[in-house]
């Protein structure tokens, strides 16, 4: 049996364990006349998109969103076209001005930042990688990557040295003197990542960075982001409409619909305990054994159960545990920090494999 929505298993290493890098509270973005009247009005804020447009001429792109992003976390924002995900991320960097709400970055509400402070934050604290690479066509790879450092006022020798380091990091060594139009789409995206990393930002915002790439190149770039995150440990906020990409890259996933949060959680929480039919439909075709962990399928040990079988941790993915469980003569014990949490046998494994 999988847990119900009210029985979501407790997990280790969740964002509550540390002070968030980003905290978003009550964030709204409304387009249209007198947009600032909508969030504060109990009547207007409760209207659906069509009714609000008919009554006020306004459109709500982001509606009362709140979440935290922990240091080193890959936080994914996903949804279908028009869900508000790209607008949300642009609000986080104030590329789009929010209508109301709070965006706290390392303890500072950046909605209060004046233009000079905002430029400083963008130059030194966070970088953005867009779907369209925005490379400078007349500059070679090395100068493209070093451009942000040049704007910052870094000496040429220092910025070239840093650019060489990140060019090698993203796998473009040997292409330092190539121009963007001499590179493939995947290599151009690597250049965009290198440019974003060159300034050593605290947070990387990636807005559907791979959606214009061919499937094989896209897969390679996803693996590249995983490798870079493992090596440099940057906090990342990634926008995507692709659930498989979200599950592959994200520590937690925020699913949006019509500007609102539908559910926010880890991949196994979304698959194991979808908040509603919308999320349930989203995750319907996900191979459950590739996402769910033993924490989700274990059952309590009962009197008479043999408790001398092998041990596995609760966060082992079902697919990775299948062979060990099926090969064991007795149920596998699920143990964390020396404490027995439950047991898993053939029946629990086969239920997930069969999609039940």
mmCIF file of C-alpha atoms in Angstrom:
data_model
loop_
_atom_site.group_PDB
_atom_site.id
_atom_site.type_symbol
_atom_site.label_atom_id
_atom_site.label_comp_id
_atom_site.label_asym_id
_atom_site.label_seq_id
_atom_site.Cartn_x
_atom_site.Cartn_y
_atom_site.Cartn_z
ATOM 1 C CA UNK A 1 0.000 0.000 0.000
ATOM 2 C CA UNK A 2 1.223 3.499 -0.877
ATOM 3 C CA UNK A 3 0.773 6.243 1.739
ATOM 4 C CA UNK A 4 -2.217 8.545 1.420
ATOM 5 C CA UNK A 5 -1.775 12.311 1.052
ATOM 6 C CA UNK A 6 -1.911 12.671 4.843
ATOM 7 C CA UNK A 7 0.705 9.943 5.317
ATOM 8 C CA UNK A 8 3.613 11.462 3.414
ATOM 9 C CA UNK A 9 6.792 9.830 4.728
ATOM 10 C CA UNK A 10 9.251 11.992 6.593
ATOM 11 C CA UNK A 11 12.477 12.593 4.668
ATOM 12 C CA UNK A 12 16.008 13.514 5.527
ATOM 13 C CA UNK A 13 17.812 16.528 4.111
ATOM 14 C CA UNK A 14 14.740 18.629 3.383
ATOM 15 C CA UNK A 15 15.094 22.428 3.040
ATOM 16 C CA UNK A 16 13.931 22.929 6.626
ATOM 17 C CA UNK A 17 17.347 21.690 7.696
ATOM 18 C CA UNK A 18 19.066 24.997 6.787
ATOM 19 C CA UNK A 19 18.418 28.704 6.330
ATOM 20 C CA UNK A 20 16.907 29.278 2.876
ATOM 21 C CA UNK A 21 18.832 31.158 0.214
ATOM 22 C CA UNK A 22 15.526 32.337 -1.257
ATOM 23 C CA UNK A 23 12.222 32.804 0.564
ATOM 24 C CA UNK A 24 9.140 33.795 -1.407
ATOM 25 C CA UNK A 25 5.963 34.858 0.357
ATOM 26 C CA UNK A 26 2.546 35.891 -0.998
ATOM 27 C CA UNK A 27 3.964 36.699 -4.444
ATOM 28 C CA UNK A 28 1.610 38.091 -7.078
ATOM 29 C CA UNK A 29 2.110 39.319 -10.619
ATOM 30 C CA UNK A 30 -0.936 40.905 -12.190
ATOM 31 C CA UNK A 31 -0.956 42.488 -15.639
ATOM 32 C CA UNK A 32 -3.501 45.149 -16.518
ATOM 33 C CA UNK A 33 -5.053 48.414 -15.300
ATOM 34 C CA UNK A 34 -4.945 48.994 -11.541
ATOM 35 C CA UNK A 35 -3.199 45.629 -11.136
ATOM 36 C CA UNK A 36 -2.139 46.491 -7.595
ATOM 37 C CA UNK A 37 -5.794 46.453 -6.465
ATOM 38 C CA UNK A 38 -6.209 42.732 -7.156
ATOM 39 C CA UNK A 39 -3.990 41.052 -4.503
ATOM 40 C CA UNK A 40 -5.424 43.120 -1.657
ATOM 41 C CA UNK A 41 -9.059 42.576 -2.601
ATOM 42 C CA UNK A 42 -10.682 39.491 -1.139
ATOM 43 C CA UNK A 43 -13.327 39.656 -3.845
ATOM 44 C CA UNK A 44 -11.037 40.149 -6.858
ATOM 45 C CA UNK A 45 -8.257 37.826 -5.700
ATOM 46 C CA UNK A 46 -10.713 34.958 -5.505
ATOM 47 C CA UNK A 47 -11.882 35.281 -9.112
ATOM 48 C CA UNK A 48 -10.775 32.908 -11.845
ATOM 49 C CA UNK A 49 -8.753 34.174 -14.803
ATOM 50 C CA UNK A 50 -11.624 34.664 -17.226
ATOM 51 C CA UNK A 51 -13.944 36.320 -14.704
ATOM 52 C CA UNK A 52 -11.181 38.636 -13.500
ATOM 53 C CA UNK A 53 -10.396 39.661 -17.064
ATOM 54 C CA UNK A 54 -14.075 40.335 -17.773
ATOM 55 C CA UNK A 55 -14.492 42.461 -14.651
ATOM 56 C CA UNK A 56 -11.198 44.337 -14.462
ATOM 57 C CA UNK A 57 -9.223 43.799 -17.656
ATOM 58 C CA UNK A 58 -6.442 42.213 -15.562
ATOM 59 C CA UNK A 59 -4.654 38.892 -15.937
ATOM 60 C CA UNK A 60 -3.025 37.101 -13.016
ATOM 61 C CA UNK A 61 0.197 35.359 -14.062
ATOM 62 C CA UNK A 62 1.436 34.537 -10.536
ATOM 63 C CA UNK A 63 -1.095 34.095 -7.742
ATOM 64 C CA UNK A 64 -0.116 34.068 -4.066
ATOM 65 C CA UNK A 65 2.990 31.893 -4.472
ATOM 66 C CA UNK A 66 5.249 30.990 -1.539
ATOM 67 C CA UNK A 67 8.224 28.649 -1.150
ATOM 68 C CA UNK A 68 11.812 28.393 0.149
ATOM 69 C CA UNK A 69 14.941 27.290 -1.688
ATOM 70 C CA UNK A 70 17.714 25.737 0.414
ATOM 71 C CA UNK A 71 21.458 26.208 -0.173
ATOM 72 C CA UNK A 72 22.695 23.816 -2.844
ATOM 73 C CA UNK A 73 19.178 22.727 -3.811
ATOM 74 C CA UNK A 74 17.988 22.227 -7.377
ATOM 75 C CA UNK A 75 14.466 23.649 -7.162
ATOM 76 C CA UNK A 76 12.320 23.022 -10.237
ATOM 77 C CA UNK A 77 9.317 25.114 -11.284
ATOM 78 C CA UNK A 78 7.178 23.304 -13.820
ATOM 79 C CA UNK A 79 3.815 23.476 -15.503
ATOM 80 C CA UNK A 80 2.165 23.611 -18.888
ATOM 81 C CA UNK A 81 2.358 26.633 -21.176
ATOM 82 C CA UNK A 82 0.623 29.604 -19.587
ATOM 83 C CA UNK A 83 0.956 28.273 -16.041
ATOM 84 C CA UNK A 84 3.082 31.268 -14.975
ATOM 85 C CA UNK A 85 6.368 29.453 -14.351
ATOM 86 C CA UNK A 86 8.612 31.700 -16.470
ATOM 87 C CA UNK A 87 6.926 34.837 -15.153
ATOM 88 C CA UNK A 88 7.543 33.588 -11.610
ATOM 89 C CA UNK A 89 11.280 33.144 -12.170
ATOM 90 C CA UNK A 90 11.569 36.522 -13.868
ATOM 91 C CA UNK A 91 9.883 38.037 -10.828
ATOM 92 C CA UNK A 92 12.492 36.422 -8.573
ATOM 93 C CA UNK A 93 15.217 38.402 -10.351
ATOM 94 C CA UNK A 94 12.969 41.441 -10.920
ATOM 95 C CA UNK A 95 13.366 41.159 -14.658
ATOM 96 C CA UNK A 96 9.594 41.457 -14.280
ATOM 97 C CA UNK A 97 8.421 43.648 -11.408
ATOM 98 C CA UNK A 98 6.131 41.746 -9.002
ATOM 99 C CA UNK A 99 2.804 43.307 -8.132
ATOM 100 C CA UNK A 100 3.006 42.386 -4.448
ATOM 101 C CA UNK A 101 4.666 39.990 -2.065
ATOM 102 C CA UNK A 102 8.107 39.372 -0.646
ATOM 103 C CA UNK A 103 11.285 37.918 -2.205
ATOM 104 C CA UNK A 104 14.019 37.482 0.376
ATOM 105 C CA UNK A 105 17.471 36.641 -0.968
ATOM 106 C CA UNK A 106 20.076 35.846 1.700
ATOM 107 C CA UNK A 107 18.054 37.822 4.235
ATOM 108 C CA UNK A 108 17.446 40.847 1.978
ATOM 109 C CA UNK A 109 14.062 41.643 0.473
ATOM 110 C CA UNK A 110 15.106 42.394 -3.096
ATOM 111 C CA UNK A 111 11.794 44.096 -3.785
ATOM 112 C CA UNK A 112 13.241 46.962 -1.750
ATOM 113 C CA UNK A 113 16.482 47.093 -3.771
ATOM 114 C CA UNK A 114 17.082 50.268 -5.761
ATOM 115 C CA UNK A 115 18.392 50.009 -9.366
ATOM 116 C CA UNK A 116 22.042 50.226 -8.307
ATOM 117 C CA UNK A 117 21.660 47.460 -5.723
ATOM 118 C CA UNK A 118 19.703 45.345 -8.184
ATOM 119 C CA UNK A 119 22.485 45.634 -10.768
ATOM 120 C CA UNK A 120 24.982 44.581 -8.111
ATOM 121 C CA UNK A 121 22.898 41.537 -7.206
ATOM 122 C CA UNK A 122 22.596 40.508 -10.848
ATOM 123 C CA UNK A 123 26.310 40.896 -11.430
ATOM 124 C CA UNK A 124 27.546 39.136 -8.313
ATOM 125 C CA UNK A 125 24.828 37.084 -6.657
ATOM 126 C CA UNK A 126 22.735 35.414 -9.336
ATOM 127 C CA UNK A 127 22.897 34.567 -13.023
ATOM 128 C CA UNK A 128 20.190 33.665 -15.517
ATOM 129 C CA UNK A 129 20.377 31.169 -18.389
ATOM 130 C CA UNK A 130 17.516 31.454 -20.887
ATOM 131 C CA UNK A 131 16.163 29.120 -23.572
ATOM 132 C CA UNK A 132 17.639 31.426 -26.197
ATOM 133 C CA UNK A 133 21.293 31.639 -25.395
ATOM 134 C CA UNK A 134 21.796 35.403 -25.892
ATOM 135 C CA UNK A 135 25.428 34.961 -26.931
ATOM 136 C CA UNK A 136 27.401 37.824 -28.463
ATOM 137 C CA UNK A 137 27.976 36.684 -32.076
ATOM 138 C CA UNK A 138 31.027 38.891 -32.678
ATOM 139 C CA UNK A 139 32.880 37.560 -29.613
ATOM 140 C CA UNK A 140 34.759 34.293 -29.335
ATOM 141 C CA UNK A 141 33.915 31.699 -26.695
ATOM 142 C CA UNK A 142 36.421 32.980 -24.174
ATOM 143 C CA UNK A 143 35.290 36.598 -24.484
ATOM 144 C CA UNK A 144 31.615 35.597 -24.318
ATOM 145 C CA UNK A 145 32.244 33.684 -21.112
ATOM 146 C CA UNK A 146 34.272 36.555 -19.622
ATOM 147 C CA UNK A 147 31.759 39.255 -20.587
ATOM 148 C CA UNK A 148 30.040 39.452 -17.198
ATOM 149 C CA UNK A 149 33.381 39.805 -15.446
ATOM 150 C CA UNK A 150 34.304 42.569 -17.881
ATOM 151 C CA UNK A 151 31.114 44.441 -16.986
ATOM 152 C CA UNK A 152 31.977 43.945 -13.328
ATOM 153 C CA UNK A 153 35.342 45.645 -13.864
ATOM 154 C CA UNK A 154 37.569 42.606 -13.369
ATOM 155 C CA UNK A 155 41.042 42.936 -14.869
ATOM 156 C CA UNK A 156 41.566 41.245 -18.232
ATOM 157 C CA UNK A 157 44.159 38.781 -16.904
ATOM 158 C CA UNK A 158 41.871 37.712 -14.049
ATOM 159 C CA UNK A 159 38.735 37.375 -16.150
ATOM 160 C CA UNK A 160 40.531 35.367 -18.855
ATOM 161 C CA UNK A 161 41.943 33.020 -16.228
ATOM 162 C CA UNK A 162 38.472 32.520 -14.729
ATOM 163 C CA UNK A 163 36.928 32.056 -18.187
ATOM 164 C CA UNK A 164 39.478 29.366 -19.022
ATOM 165 C CA UNK A 165 38.581 27.533 -15.816
ATOM 166 C CA UNK A 166 34.845 27.426 -16.477
ATOM 167 C CA UNK A 167 35.282 26.680 -20.196
ATOM 168 C CA UNK A 168 37.133 23.547 -19.150
ATOM 169 C CA UNK A 169 34.545 22.819 -16.469
ATOM 170 C CA UNK A 170 31.692 22.706 -19.012
ATOM 171 C CA UNK A 171 33.659 20.658 -21.519
ATOM 172 C CA UNK A 172 34.526 23.350 -24.094
ATOM 173 C CA UNK A 173 38.305 23.209 -23.741
ATOM 174 C CA UNK A 174 39.806 23.549 -27.204
ATOM 175 C CA UNK A 175 37.010 25.822 -28.472
ATOM 176 C CA UNK A 176 38.138 29.002 -26.723
ATOM 177 C CA UNK A 177 38.715 30.847 -30.015
ATOM 178 C CA UNK A 178 35.580 29.674 -31.814
ATOM 179 C CA UNK A 179 32.652 31.987 -32.542
ATOM 180 C CA UNK A 180 29.121 31.019 -31.461
ATOM 181 C CA UNK A 181 27.932 30.264 -35.008
ATOM 182 C CA UNK A 182 30.735 27.718 -35.326
ATOM 183 C CA UNK A 183 29.317 25.650 -32.452
ATOM 184 C CA UNK A 184 26.402 23.238 -32.186
ATOM 185 C CA UNK A 185 23.317 24.122 -30.160
ATOM 186 C CA UNK A 186 24.469 21.983 -27.257
ATOM 187 C CA UNK A 187 27.906 23.605 -27.266
ATOM 188 C CA UNK A 188 26.312 27.061 -27.362
ATOM 189 C CA UNK A 189 24.251 26.134 -24.324
ATOM 190 C CA UNK A 190 27.425 24.986 -22.580
ATOM 191 C CA UNK A 191 28.848 28.414 -23.363
ATOM 192 C CA UNK A 192 25.793 30.026 -21.800
ATOM 193 C CA UNK A 193 26.276 27.933 -18.660
ATOM 194 C CA UNK A 194 29.961 28.837 -18.563
ATOM 195 C CA UNK A 195 29.142 32.524 -18.794
ATOM 196 C CA UNK A 196 26.647 32.185 -15.950
ATOM 197 C CA UNK A 197 29.161 30.306 -13.796
ATOM 198 C CA UNK A 198 32.084 32.630 -14.502
ATOM 199 C CA UNK A 199 30.915 35.221 -11.994
ATOM 200 C CA UNK A 200 30.611 32.566 -9.271
ATOM 201 C CA UNK A 201 26.959 33.446 -8.455
ATOM 202 C CA UNK A 202 25.149 32.172 -5.399
ATOM 203 C CA UNK A 203 22.139 31.105 -7.466
ATOM 204 C CA UNK A 204 21.665 30.031 -11.083
ATOM 205 C CA UNK A 205 18.240 30.627 -12.635
ATOM 206 C CA UNK A 206 17.687 28.418 -15.691
ATOM 207 C CA UNK A 207 14.560 29.223 -17.715
ATOM 208 C CA UNK A 208 13.802 26.240 -19.990
ATOM 209 C CA UNK A 209 17.449 26.182 -21.073
ATOM 210 C CA UNK A 210 17.219 22.927 -23.027
ATOM 211 C CA UNK A 211 13.814 23.126 -24.711
ATOM 212 C CA UNK A 212 15.267 24.297 -28.060
ATOM 213 C CA UNK A 213 17.743 21.407 -28.227
ATOM 214 C CA UNK A 214 17.412 18.079 -29.999
ATOM 215 C CA UNK A 215 16.441 15.184 -27.676
ATOM 216 C CA UNK A 216 19.889 13.571 -27.558
ATOM 217 C CA UNK A 217 21.646 16.898 -26.963
ATOM 218 C CA UNK A 218 19.014 17.778 -24.373
ATOM 219 C CA UNK A 219 19.751 14.563 -22.487
ATOM 220 C CA UNK A 220 23.477 15.291 -22.612
ATOM 221 C CA UNK A 221 22.905 18.798 -21.240
ATOM 222 C CA UNK A 222 20.738 17.461 -18.420
ATOM 223 C CA UNK A 223 23.574 15.145 -17.460
ATOM 224 C CA UNK A 224 25.958 18.086 -17.708
ATOM 225 C CA UNK A 225 23.877 20.110 -15.246
ATOM 226 C CA UNK A 226 23.858 17.153 -12.839
ATOM 227 C CA UNK A 227 27.647 16.903 -13.127
ATOM 228 C CA UNK A 228 28.138 20.643 -12.657
ATOM 229 C CA UNK A 229 25.859 20.684 -9.650
ATOM 230 C CA UNK A 230 27.795 17.800 -8.135
ATOM 231 C CA UNK A 231 31.123 19.557 -8.742
ATOM 232 C CA UNK A 232 30.318 23.183 -7.881
ATOM 233 C CA UNK A 233 27.248 22.761 -5.646
ATOM 234 C CA UNK A 234 25.381 25.839 -6.836
ATOM 235 C CA UNK A 235 21.818 26.531 -5.811
ATOM 236 C CA UNK A 236 19.683 26.288 -8.954
ATOM 237 C CA UNK A 237 16.140 27.290 -9.834
ATOM 238 C CA UNK A 238 15.136 25.516 -13.049
ATOM 239 C CA UNK A 239 12.025 26.168 -15.132
ATOM 240 C CA UNK A 240 10.736 23.342 -17.328
ATOM 241 C CA UNK A 241 7.526 21.918 -18.762
ATOM 242 C CA UNK A 242 9.067 18.438 -18.974
ATOM 243 C CA UNK A 243 8.264 16.177 -16.009
ATOM 244 C CA UNK A 244 11.006 13.675 -16.820
ATOM 245 C CA UNK A 245 13.521 16.532 -16.800
ATOM 246 C CA UNK A 246 12.124 17.804 -13.498
ATOM 247 C CA UNK A 247 12.360 14.372 -11.894
ATOM 248 C CA UNK A 248 15.882 13.838 -13.225
ATOM 249 C CA UNK A 249 17.287 17.190 -12.095
ATOM 250 C CA UNK A 250 15.181 18.439 -9.209
ATOM 251 C CA UNK A 251 15.509 17.940 -5.473
ATOM 252 C CA UNK A 252 12.016 19.415 -5.160
ATOM 253 C CA UNK A 253 9.428 20.348 -7.768
ATOM 254 C CA UNK A 254 6.814 23.116 -7.677
ATOM 255 C CA UNK A 255 3.919 22.367 -10.041
ATOM 256 C CA UNK A 256 1.955 25.406 -11.189
ATOM 257 C CA UNK A 257 -1.423 25.804 -12.875
ATOM 258 C CA UNK A 258 -3.073 29.111 -13.790
ATOM 259 C CA UNK A 259 -0.455 30.991 -11.774
ATOM 260 C CA UNK A 260 -1.026 29.021 -8.575
ATOM 261 C CA UNK A 261 0.878 26.331 -6.710
ATOM 262 C CA UNK A 262 -0.800 22.967 -7.110
ATOM 263 C CA UNK A 263 1.816 20.966 -5.211
ATOM 264 C CA UNK A 264 5.409 21.361 -4.083
ATOM 265 C CA UNK A 265 7.483 18.375 -3.072
ATOM 266 C CA UNK A 266 10.121 15.846 -3.954
ATOM 267 C CA UNK A 267 9.655 13.622 -6.985
ATOM 268 C CA UNK A 268 8.608 10.652 -4.886
ATOM 269 C CA UNK A 269 6.087 12.807 -3.002
ATOM 270 C CA UNK A 270 4.484 13.930 -6.264
ATOM 271 C CA UNK A 271 4.310 10.366 -7.581
ATOM 272 C CA UNK A 272 3.440 8.705 -4.277
ATOM 273 C CA UNK A 273 0.943 11.262 -2.961
ATOM 274 C CA UNK A 274 -0.332 13.558 -5.737
ATOM 275 C CA UNK A 275 -2.294 16.475 -4.307
ATOM 276 C CA UNK A 276 -5.149 16.298 -6.813
ATOM 277 C CA UNK A 277 -6.248 14.886 -10.147
ATOM 278 C CA UNK A 278 -4.168 17.468 -12.038
ATOM 279 C CA UNK A 279 -0.927 16.229 -10.462
ATOM 280 C CA UNK A 280 -2.126 12.638 -10.690
ATOM 281 C CA UNK A 281 -2.551 13.047 -14.438
ATOM 282 C CA UNK A 282 0.863 14.704 -14.677
ATOM 283 C CA UNK A 283 2.629 11.738 -13.086
ATOM 284 C CA UNK A 284 0.417 8.977 -14.479
ATOM 285 C CA UNK A 285 2.999 7.648 -16.943
ATOM 286 C CA UNK A 286 6.015 7.940 -14.640
ATOM 287 C CA UNK A 287 7.603 4.516 -13.945
ATOM 288 C CA UNK A 288 6.900 4.362 -10.218
ATOM 289 C CA UNK A 289 9.764 2.017 -9.506
ATOM 290 C CA UNK A 290 12.200 4.628 -10.851
ATOM 291 C CA UNK A 291 10.960 7.303 -8.438
ATOM 292 C CA UNK A 292 9.461 5.774 -5.314
ATOM 293 C CA UNK A 293 11.776 4.698 -2.494
ATOM 294 C CA UNK A 294 11.458 1.904 0.029
ATOM 295 C CA UNK A 295 10.187 4.508 2.487
ATOM 296 C CA UNK A 296 6.984 4.629 0.439
ATOM 297 C CA UNK A 297 6.298 0.912 0.074
ATOM 298 C CA UNK A 298 7.534 -0.586 3.349
ATOM 299 C CA UNK A 299 5.020 -2.053 5.769
ATOM 300 C CA UNK A 300 5.230 -2.238 9.562
ATOM 301 C CA UNK A 301 6.777 -5.379 10.950
ATOM 302 C CA UNK A 302 4.188 -7.691 12.505
ATOM 303 C CA UNK A 303 4.503 -10.372 15.166
ATOM 304 C CA UNK A 304 5.725 -13.482 13.425
ATOM 305 C CA UNK A 305 7.656 -11.660 10.700
ATOM 306 C CA UNK A 306 11.193 -12.908 10.254
ATOM 307 C CA UNK A 307 13.490 -10.028 11.128
ATOM 308 C CA UNK A 308 16.840 -11.529 10.274
ATOM 309 C CA UNK A 309 16.807 -10.633 6.594
ATOM 310 C CA UNK A 310 19.175 -8.185 4.847
ATOM 311 C CA UNK A 311 18.998 -4.442 5.468
ATOM 312 C CA UNK A 312 18.511 -1.502 3.115
ATOM 313 C CA UNK A 313 18.081 2.218 3.719
ATOM 314 C CA UNK A 314 14.674 3.892 3.344
ATOM 315 C CA UNK A 315 15.790 6.197 0.527
ATOM 316 C CA UNK A 316 16.894 3.411 -1.818
ATOM 317 C CA UNK A 317 14.854 3.628 -5.036
ATOM 318 C CA UNK A 318 12.569 0.632 -5.621
ATOM 319 C CA UNK A 319 14.179 -0.175 -8.982
ATOM 320 C CA UNK A 320 17.604 -0.381 -7.338
ATOM 321 C CA UNK A 321 16.283 -2.565 -4.519
ATOM 322 C CA UNK A 322 14.232 -4.981 -6.634
ATOM 323 C CA UNK A 323 16.926 -7.574 -7.247
ATOM 324 C CA UNK A 324 18.043 -7.658 -3.598
ATOM 325 C CA UNK A 325 14.475 -7.980 -2.286
ATOM 326 C CA UNK A 326 13.414 -10.689 -4.721
ATOM 327 C CA UNK A 327 16.619 -12.643 -4.123
ATOM 328 C CA UNK A 328 16.269 -12.560 -0.343
ATOM 329 C CA UNK A 329 14.687 -15.532 1.382
ATOM 330 C CA UNK A 330 13.182 -13.263 4.049
ATOM 331 C CA UNK A 331 11.745 -9.726 3.954
ATOM 332 C CA UNK A 332 14.304 -6.944 3.699
ATOM 333 C CA UNK A 333 14.536 -4.727 6.758
ATOM 334 C CA UNK A 334 14.322 -0.976 6.117
ATOM 335 C CA UNK A 335 16.692 0.564 8.631
ATOM 336 C CA UNK A 336 17.737 4.156 9.287
ATOM 337 C CA UNK A 337 20.320 5.129 11.915
ATOM 338 C CA UNK A 338 20.011 1.705 13.479
ATOM 339 C CA UNK A 339 16.216 1.956 13.803
ATOM 340 C CA UNK A 340 13.896 -0.503 12.099
ATOM 341 C CA UNK A 341 11.314 1.477 10.122
ATOM 342 C CA UNK A 342 9.568 -1.376 8.351
ATOM 343 C CA UNK A 343 10.019 -4.341 6.049
ATOM 344 C CA UNK A 344 9.703 -4.909 2.309
ATOM 345 C CA UNK A 345 9.021 -8.230 0.644
ATOM 346 C CA UNK A 346 8.205 -9.581 -2.778
ATOM 347 C CA UNK A 347 4.576 -8.450 -2.560
ATOM 348 C CA UNK A 348 5.443 -4.761 -2.034
ATOM 349 C CA UNK A 349 8.048 -4.762 -4.802
ATOM 350 C CA UNK A 350 5.847 -6.533 -7.336
ATOM 351 C CA UNK A 351 2.929 -4.185 -6.593
ATOM 352 C CA UNK A 352 5.055 -1.202 -7.670
ATOM 353 C CA UNK A 353 6.497 -3.004 -10.689
ATOM 354 C CA UNK A 354 2.972 -3.910 -11.768
ATOM 355 C CA UNK A 355 1.872 -0.300 -11.348
ATOM 356 C CA UNK A 356 -0.648 -0.917 -8.596
#
